[in-house]
PDB file of C-alpha atoms in Angstrom:
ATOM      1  CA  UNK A  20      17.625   2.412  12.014  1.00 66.00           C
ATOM      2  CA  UNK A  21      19.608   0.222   9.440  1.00 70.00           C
ATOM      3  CA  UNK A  22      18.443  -2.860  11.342  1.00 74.00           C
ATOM      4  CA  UNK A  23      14.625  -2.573  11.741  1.00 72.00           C
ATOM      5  CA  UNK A  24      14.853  -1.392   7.972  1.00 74.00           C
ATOM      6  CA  UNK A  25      16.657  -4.567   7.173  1.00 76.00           C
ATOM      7  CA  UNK A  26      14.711  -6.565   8.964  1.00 75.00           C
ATOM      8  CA  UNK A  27      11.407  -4.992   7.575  1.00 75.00           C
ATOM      9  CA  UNK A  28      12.899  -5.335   4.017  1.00 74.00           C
ATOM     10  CA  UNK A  29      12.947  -8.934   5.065  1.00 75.00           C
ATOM     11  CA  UNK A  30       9.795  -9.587   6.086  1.00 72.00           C
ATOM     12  CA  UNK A  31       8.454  -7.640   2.740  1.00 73.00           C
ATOM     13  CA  UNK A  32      10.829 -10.316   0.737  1.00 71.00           C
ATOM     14  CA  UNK A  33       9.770 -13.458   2.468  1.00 70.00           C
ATOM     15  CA  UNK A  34       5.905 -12.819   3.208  1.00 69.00           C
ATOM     16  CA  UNK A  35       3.712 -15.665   1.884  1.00 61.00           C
ATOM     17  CA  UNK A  36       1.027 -13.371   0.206  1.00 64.00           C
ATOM     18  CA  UNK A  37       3.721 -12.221  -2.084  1.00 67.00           C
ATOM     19  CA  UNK A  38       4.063 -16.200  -3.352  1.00 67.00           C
ATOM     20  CA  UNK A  39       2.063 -15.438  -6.694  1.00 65.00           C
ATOM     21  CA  UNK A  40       3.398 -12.023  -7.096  1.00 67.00           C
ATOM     22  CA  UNK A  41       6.922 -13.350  -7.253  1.00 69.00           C
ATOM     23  CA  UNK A  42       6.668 -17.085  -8.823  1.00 66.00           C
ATOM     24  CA  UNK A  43       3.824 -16.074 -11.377  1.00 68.00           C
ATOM     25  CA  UNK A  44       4.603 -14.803 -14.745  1.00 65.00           C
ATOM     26  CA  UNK A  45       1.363 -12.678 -15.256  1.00 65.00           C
ATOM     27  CA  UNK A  46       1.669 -10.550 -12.008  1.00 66.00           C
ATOM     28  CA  UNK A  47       5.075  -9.373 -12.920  1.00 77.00           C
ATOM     29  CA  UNK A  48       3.314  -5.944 -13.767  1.00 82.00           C
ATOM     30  CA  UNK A  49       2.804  -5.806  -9.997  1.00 82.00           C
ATOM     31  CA  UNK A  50       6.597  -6.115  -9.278  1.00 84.00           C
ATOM     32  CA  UNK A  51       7.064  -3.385 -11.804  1.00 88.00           C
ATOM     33  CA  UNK A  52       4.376  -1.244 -10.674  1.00 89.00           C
ATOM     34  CA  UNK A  53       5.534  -1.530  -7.125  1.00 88.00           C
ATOM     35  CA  UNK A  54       8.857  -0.621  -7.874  1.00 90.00           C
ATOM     36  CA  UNK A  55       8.010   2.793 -10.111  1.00 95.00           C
ATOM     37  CA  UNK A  56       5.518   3.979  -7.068  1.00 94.00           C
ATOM     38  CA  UNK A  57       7.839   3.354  -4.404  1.00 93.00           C
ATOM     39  CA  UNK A  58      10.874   5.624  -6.597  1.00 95.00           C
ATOM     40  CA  UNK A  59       8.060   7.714  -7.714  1.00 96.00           C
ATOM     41  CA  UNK A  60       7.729   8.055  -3.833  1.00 95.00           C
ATOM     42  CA  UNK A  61      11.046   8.326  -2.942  1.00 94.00           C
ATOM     43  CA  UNK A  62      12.161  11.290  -5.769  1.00 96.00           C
ATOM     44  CA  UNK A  63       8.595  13.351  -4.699  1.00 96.00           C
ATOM     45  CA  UNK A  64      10.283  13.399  -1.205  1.00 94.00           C
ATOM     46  CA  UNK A  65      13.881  14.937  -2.171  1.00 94.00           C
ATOM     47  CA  UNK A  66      11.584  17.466  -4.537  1.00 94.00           C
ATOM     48  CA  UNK A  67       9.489  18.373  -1.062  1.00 93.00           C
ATOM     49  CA  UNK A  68      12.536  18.924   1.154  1.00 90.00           C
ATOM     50  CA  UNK A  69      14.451  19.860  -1.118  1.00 90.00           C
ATOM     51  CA  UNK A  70      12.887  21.789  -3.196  1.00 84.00           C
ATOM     52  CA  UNK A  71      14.229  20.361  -6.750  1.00 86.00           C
ATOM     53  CA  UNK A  72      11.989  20.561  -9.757  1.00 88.00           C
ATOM     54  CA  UNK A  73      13.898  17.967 -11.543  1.00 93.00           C
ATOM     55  CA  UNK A  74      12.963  15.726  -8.361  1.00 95.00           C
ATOM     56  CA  UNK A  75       9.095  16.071  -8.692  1.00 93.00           C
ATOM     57  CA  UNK A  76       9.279  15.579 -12.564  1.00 94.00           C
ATOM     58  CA  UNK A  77      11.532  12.617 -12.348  1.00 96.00           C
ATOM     59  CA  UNK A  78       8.651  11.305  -9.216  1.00 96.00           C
ATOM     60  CA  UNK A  79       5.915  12.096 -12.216  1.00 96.00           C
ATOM     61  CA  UNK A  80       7.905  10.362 -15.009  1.00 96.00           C
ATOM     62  CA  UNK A  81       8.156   7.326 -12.867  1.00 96.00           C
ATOM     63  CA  UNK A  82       4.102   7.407 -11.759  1.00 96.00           C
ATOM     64  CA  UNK A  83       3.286   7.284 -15.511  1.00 95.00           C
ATOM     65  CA  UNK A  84       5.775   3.921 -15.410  1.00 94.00           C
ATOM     66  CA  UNK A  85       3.645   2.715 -12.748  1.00 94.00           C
ATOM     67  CA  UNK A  86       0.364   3.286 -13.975  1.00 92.00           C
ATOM     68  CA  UNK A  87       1.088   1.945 -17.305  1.00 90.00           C
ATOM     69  CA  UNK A  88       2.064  -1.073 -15.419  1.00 88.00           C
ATOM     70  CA  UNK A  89      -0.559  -2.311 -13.447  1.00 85.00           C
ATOM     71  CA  UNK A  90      -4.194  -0.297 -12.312  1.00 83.00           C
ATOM     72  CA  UNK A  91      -3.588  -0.435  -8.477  1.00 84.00           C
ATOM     73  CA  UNK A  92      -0.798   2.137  -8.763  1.00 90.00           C
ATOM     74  CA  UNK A  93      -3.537   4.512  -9.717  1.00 91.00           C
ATOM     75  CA  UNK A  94      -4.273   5.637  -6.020  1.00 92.00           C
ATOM     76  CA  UNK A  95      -0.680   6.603  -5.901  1.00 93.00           C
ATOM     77  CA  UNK A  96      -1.852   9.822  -7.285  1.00 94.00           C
ATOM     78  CA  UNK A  97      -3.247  10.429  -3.524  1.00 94.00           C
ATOM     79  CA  UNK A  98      -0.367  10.057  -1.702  1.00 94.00           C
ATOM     80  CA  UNK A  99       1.118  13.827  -2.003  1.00 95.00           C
ATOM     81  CA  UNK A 100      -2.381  14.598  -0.162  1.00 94.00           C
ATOM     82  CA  UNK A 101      -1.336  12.176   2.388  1.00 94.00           C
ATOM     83  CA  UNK A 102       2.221  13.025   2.785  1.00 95.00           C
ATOM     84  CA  UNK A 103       1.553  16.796   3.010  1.00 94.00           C
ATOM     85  CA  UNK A 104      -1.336  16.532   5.076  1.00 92.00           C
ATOM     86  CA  UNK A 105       0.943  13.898   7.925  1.00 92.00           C
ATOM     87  CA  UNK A 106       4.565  15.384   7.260  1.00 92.00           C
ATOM     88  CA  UNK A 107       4.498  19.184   6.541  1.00 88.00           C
ATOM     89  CA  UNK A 108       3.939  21.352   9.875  1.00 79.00           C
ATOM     90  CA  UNK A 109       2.896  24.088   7.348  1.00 81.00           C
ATOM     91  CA  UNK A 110      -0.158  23.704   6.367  1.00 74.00           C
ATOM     92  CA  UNK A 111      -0.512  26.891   3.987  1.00 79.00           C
ATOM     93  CA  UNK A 112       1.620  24.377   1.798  1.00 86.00           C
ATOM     94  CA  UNK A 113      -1.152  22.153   1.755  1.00 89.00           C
ATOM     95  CA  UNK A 114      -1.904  23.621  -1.337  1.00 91.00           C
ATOM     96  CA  UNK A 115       1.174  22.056  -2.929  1.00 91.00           C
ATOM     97  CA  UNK A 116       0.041  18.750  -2.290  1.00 92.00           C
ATOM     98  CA  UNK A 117      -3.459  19.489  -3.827  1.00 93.00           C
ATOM     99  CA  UNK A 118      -1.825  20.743  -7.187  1.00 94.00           C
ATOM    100  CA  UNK A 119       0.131  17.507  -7.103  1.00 95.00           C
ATOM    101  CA  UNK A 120      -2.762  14.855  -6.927  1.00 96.00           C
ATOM    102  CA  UNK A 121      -4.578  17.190  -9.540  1.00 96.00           C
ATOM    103  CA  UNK A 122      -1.992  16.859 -11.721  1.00 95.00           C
ATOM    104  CA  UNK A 123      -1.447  13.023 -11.056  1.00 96.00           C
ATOM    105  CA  UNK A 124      -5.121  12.875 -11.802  1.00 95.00           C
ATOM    106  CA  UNK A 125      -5.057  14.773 -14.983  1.00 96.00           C
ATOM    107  CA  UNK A 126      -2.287  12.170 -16.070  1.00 94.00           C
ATOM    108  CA  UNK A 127      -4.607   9.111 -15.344  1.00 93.00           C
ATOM    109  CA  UNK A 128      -7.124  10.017 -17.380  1.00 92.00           C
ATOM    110  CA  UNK A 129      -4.953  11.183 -20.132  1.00 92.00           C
ATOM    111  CA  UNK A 130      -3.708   7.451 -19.925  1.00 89.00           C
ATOM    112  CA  UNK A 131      -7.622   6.354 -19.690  1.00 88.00           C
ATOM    113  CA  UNK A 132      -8.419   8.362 -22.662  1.00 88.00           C
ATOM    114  CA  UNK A 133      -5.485   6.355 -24.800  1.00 83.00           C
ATOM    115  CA  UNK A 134      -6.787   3.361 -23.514  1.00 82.00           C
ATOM    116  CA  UNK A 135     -10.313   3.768 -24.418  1.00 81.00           C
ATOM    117  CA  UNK A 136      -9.293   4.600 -27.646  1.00 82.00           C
ATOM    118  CA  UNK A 137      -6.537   3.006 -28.884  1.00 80.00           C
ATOM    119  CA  UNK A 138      -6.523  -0.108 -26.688  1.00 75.00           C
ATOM    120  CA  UNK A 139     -10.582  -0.055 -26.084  1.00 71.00           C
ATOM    121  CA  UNK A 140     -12.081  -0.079 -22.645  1.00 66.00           C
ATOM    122  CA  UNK A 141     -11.135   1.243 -19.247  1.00 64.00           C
ATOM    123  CA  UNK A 142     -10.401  -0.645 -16.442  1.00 63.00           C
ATOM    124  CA  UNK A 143     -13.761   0.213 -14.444  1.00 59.00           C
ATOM    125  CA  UNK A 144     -15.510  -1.392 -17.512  1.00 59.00           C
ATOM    126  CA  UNK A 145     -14.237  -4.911 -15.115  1.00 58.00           C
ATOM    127  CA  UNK A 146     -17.683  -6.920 -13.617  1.00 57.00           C
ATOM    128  CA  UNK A 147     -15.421  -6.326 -10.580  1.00 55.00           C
ATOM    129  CA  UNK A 148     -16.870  -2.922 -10.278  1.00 56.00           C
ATOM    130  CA  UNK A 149     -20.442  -3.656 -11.456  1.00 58.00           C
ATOM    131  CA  UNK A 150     -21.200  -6.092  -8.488  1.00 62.00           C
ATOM    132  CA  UNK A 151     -20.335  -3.367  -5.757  1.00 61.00           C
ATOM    133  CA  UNK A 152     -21.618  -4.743  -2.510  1.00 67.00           C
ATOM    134  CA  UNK A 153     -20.984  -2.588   0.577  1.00 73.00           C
ATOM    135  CA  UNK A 154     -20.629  -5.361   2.978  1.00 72.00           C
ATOM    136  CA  UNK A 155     -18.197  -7.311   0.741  1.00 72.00           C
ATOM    137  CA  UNK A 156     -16.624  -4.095   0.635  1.00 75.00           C
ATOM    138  CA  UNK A 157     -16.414  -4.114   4.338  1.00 74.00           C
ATOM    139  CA  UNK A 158     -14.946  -7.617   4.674  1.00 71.00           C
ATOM    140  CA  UNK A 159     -12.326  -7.059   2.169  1.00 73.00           C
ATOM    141  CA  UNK A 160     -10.956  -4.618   4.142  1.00 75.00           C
ATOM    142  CA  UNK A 161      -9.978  -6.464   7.205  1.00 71.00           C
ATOM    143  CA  UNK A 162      -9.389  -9.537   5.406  1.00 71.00           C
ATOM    144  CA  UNK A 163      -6.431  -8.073   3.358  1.00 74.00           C
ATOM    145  CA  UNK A 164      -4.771  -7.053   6.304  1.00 72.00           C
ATOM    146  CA  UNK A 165      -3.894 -10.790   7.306  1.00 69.00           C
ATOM    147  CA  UNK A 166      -3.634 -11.624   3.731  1.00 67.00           C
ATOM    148  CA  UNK A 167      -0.847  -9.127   3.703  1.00 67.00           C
ATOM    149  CA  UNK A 168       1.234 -11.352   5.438  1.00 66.00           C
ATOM    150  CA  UNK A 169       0.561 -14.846   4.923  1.00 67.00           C
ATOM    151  CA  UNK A 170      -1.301 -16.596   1.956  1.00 64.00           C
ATOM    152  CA  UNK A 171      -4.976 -17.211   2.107  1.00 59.00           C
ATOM    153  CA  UNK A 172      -4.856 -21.002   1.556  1.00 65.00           C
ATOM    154  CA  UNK A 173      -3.082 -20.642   5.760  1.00 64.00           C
ATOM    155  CA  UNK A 174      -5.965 -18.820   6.779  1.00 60.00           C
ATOM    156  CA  UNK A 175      -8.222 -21.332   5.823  1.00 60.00           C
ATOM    157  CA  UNK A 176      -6.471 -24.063   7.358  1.00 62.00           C
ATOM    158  CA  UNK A 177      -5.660 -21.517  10.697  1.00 59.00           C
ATOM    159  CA  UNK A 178      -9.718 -20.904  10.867  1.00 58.00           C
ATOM    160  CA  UNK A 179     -10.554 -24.871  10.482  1.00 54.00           C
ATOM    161  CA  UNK A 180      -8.101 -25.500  12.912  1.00 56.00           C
ATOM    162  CA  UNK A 181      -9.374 -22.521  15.183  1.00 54.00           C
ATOM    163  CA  UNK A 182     -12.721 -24.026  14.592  1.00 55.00           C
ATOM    164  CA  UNK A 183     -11.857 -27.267  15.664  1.00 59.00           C
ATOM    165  CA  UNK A 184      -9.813 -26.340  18.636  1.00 59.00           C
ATOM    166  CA  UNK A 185      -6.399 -27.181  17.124  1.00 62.00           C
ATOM    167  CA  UNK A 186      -4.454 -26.572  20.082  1.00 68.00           C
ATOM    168  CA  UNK A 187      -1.490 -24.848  17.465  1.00 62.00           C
ATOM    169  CA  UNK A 188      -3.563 -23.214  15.798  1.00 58.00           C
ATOM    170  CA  UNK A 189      -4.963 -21.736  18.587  1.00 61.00           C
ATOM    171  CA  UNK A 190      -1.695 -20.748  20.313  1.00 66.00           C
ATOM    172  CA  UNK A 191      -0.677 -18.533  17.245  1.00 60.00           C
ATOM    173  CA  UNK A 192      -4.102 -16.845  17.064  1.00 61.00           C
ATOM    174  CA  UNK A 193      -3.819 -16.117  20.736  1.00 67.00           C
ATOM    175  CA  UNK A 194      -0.262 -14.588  19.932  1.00 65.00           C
ATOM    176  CA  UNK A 195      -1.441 -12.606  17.338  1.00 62.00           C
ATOM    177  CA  UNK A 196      -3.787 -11.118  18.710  1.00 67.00           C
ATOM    178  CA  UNK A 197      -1.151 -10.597  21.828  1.00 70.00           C
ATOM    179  CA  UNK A 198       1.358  -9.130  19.135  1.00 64.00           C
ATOM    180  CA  UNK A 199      -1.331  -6.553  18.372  1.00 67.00           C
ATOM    181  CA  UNK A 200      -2.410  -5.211  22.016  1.00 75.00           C
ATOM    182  CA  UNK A 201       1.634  -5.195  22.494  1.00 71.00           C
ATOM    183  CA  UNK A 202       1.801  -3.238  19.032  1.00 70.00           C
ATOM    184  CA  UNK A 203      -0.681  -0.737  20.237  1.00 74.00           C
ATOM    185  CA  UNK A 204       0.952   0.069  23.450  1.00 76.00           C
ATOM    186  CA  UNK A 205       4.300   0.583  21.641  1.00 76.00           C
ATOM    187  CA  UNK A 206       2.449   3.252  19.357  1.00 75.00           C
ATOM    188  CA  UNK A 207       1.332   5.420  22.736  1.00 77.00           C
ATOM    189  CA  UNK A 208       4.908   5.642  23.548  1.00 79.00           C
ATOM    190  CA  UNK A 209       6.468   6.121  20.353  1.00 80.00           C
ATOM    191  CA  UNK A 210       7.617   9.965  19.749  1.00 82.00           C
ATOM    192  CA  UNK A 211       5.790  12.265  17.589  1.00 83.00           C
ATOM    193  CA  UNK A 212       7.715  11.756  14.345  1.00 85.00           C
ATOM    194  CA  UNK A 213       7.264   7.712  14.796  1.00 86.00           C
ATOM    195  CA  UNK A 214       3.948   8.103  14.871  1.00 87.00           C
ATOM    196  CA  UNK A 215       3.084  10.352  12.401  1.00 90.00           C
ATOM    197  CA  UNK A 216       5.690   8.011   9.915  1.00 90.00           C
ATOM    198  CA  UNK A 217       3.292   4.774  11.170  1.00 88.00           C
ATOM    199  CA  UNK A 218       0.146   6.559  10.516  1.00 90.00           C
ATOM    200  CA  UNK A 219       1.909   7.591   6.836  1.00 93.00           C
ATOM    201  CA  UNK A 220       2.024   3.771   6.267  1.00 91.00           C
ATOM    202  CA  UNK A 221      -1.381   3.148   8.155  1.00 88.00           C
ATOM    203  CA  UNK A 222      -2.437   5.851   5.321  1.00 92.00           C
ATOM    204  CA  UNK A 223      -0.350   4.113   2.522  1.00 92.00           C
ATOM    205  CA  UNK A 224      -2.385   0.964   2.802  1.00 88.00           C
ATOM    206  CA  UNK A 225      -5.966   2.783   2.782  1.00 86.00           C
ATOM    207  CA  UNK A 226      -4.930   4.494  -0.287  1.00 90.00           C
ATOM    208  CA  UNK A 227      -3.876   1.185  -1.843  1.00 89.00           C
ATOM    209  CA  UNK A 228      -6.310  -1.259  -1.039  1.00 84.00           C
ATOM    210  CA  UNK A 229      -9.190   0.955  -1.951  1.00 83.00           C
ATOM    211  CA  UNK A 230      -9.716   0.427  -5.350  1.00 78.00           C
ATOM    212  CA  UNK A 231      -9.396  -3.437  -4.777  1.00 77.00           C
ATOM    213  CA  UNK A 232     -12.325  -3.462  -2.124  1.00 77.00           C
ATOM    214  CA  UNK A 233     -14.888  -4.916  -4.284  1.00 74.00           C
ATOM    215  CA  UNK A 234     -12.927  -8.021  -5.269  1.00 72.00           C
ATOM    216  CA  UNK A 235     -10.945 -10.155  -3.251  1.00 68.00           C
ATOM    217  CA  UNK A 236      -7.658 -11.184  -5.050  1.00 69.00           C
ATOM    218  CA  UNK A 237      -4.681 -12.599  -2.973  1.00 66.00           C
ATOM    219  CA  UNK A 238      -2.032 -10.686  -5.053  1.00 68.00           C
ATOM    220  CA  UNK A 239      -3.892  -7.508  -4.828  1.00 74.00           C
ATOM    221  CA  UNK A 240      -1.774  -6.758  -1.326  1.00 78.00           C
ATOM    222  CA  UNK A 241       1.531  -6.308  -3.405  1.00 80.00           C
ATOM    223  CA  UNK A 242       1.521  -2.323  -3.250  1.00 84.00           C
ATOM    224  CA  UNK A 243      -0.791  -1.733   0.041  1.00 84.00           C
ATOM    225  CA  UNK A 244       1.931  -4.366   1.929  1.00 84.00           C
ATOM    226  CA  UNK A 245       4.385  -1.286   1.740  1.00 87.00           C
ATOM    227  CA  UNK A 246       2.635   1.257   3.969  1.00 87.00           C
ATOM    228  CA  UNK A 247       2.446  -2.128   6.474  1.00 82.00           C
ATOM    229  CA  UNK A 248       5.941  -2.748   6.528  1.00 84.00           C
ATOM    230  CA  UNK A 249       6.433   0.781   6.777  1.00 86.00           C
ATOM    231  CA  UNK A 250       4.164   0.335  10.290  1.00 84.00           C
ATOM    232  CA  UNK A 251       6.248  -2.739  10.748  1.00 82.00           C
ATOM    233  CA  UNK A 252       9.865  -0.712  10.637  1.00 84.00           C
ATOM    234  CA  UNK A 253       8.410   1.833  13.236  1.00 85.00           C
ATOM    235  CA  UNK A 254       8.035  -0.340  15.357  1.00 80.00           C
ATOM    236  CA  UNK A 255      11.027  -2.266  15.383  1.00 78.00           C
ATOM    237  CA  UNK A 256      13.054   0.795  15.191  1.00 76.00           C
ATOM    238  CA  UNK A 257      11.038   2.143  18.632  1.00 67.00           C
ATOM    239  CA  UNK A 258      11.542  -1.834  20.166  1.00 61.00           C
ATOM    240  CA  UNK A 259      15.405  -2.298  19.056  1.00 55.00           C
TER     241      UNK A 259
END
């Protein structure tokens, strides 16, 4: 509904982990980036349903935008997988969706190759990707999830405060972890197309925060924070 996506767009606008993405001057790329995926997104639906050429090679004009913006939007060129695989009942279209990431693919490392030798280097020559520790790895993971939401300086102070038996600090935990059970019995009750559009953004954020697993950076949430506020709309569309 127009409400839960308004209040979802909100959220999105006014979430404290997207305090250096906004106010700093070198993660601008991440704003831009962002905003090519998500109408790179938006034009590779119309050419699905609708069946448009021009659609898909506008969505592929745009993912070349984002990738020459900022790394991350890289593992948009998994998402027609995704969508295809949650969204299209027939699955002998699958296919489609295959030819689509290939081709995504094939235009990343056309853009690697001008890198390496025009601007020298790729961007898995980083040290972020030589120390690649599995449990780090693991602990990234869940830790970006909060981080999506609120800024990691909070955290710390929630977790001394949890430590130390702040009785505040204790009360939110206790209601977020509330808000969570409550989320999860709202998902068994949703309708099939609700769920499969919150597993889509469940799926989004995988896709997203992959390639930033073996670092932790608080402005790396920018792009995966979309499939969560995707999530987030379901639900308040199913509540309201």
């Amino acid at each position: 509904s127009k409400l839960s996506s308004l209040a979802s767009t909100l959220l999105f606008s006014v979430a404290m982990s997207h305090e250096l993405t906004i106010a700093w001057l070198s993660d601008r790329y991440d704003l831009l980036a962002g905003l090519f995926i998500i109408l790179s997104f938006l034009f590779y639906i119309l050419s699905v349903n609708q069946g448009k050429r021009e659609y898909r090679f506008y969505s592929f004009i745009l993912f070349i935008f984002a990738i020459l913006s900022k790394e991350p939007a890289f593992a948009g060129a998994l998402i027609p997988i995704v969508y295809y695989q949650i969204f299209i009942k027939d699955k002998s279209k699958f296919k489609n969706g295959i030819y689509d990431t290939i081709a995504l693919t094939a235009i990343i490392g056309l853009v690697l190759v001008y890198r390496f030798l025009v601007v020298g280097g790729t961007p898995f020559s980083s040290s972020v990707y030589k120390q690649f520790d599995i449990a780090e790895i693991v602990r990234n993971f869940f830790l970006y999830v909060p981080v999506s939401f609120v800024s990691p300086d909070f955290l710390l102070k929630a977790g001394y405060g949890f430590l130390h038996f702040n009785p505040i600090i204790l009360a939110l935990v206790f209601a977020g972890i509330g808000l969570l059970v409550y989320m999860s019995l709202l998902f068994r009750k949703m309708d099939r197309g609700d769920k499969l559009t919150a597993v889509f953004g469940f799926a989004w954020y995988k896709v997203f925060i992959l390639p930033t697993l073996p670092s932790f950076m608080r402005w790396y949430t920018f792009m995966p924070s979309i499939g969560l506020m995707i999530v987030i709309a379901v639900l308040l569309d199913f509540e309201l």
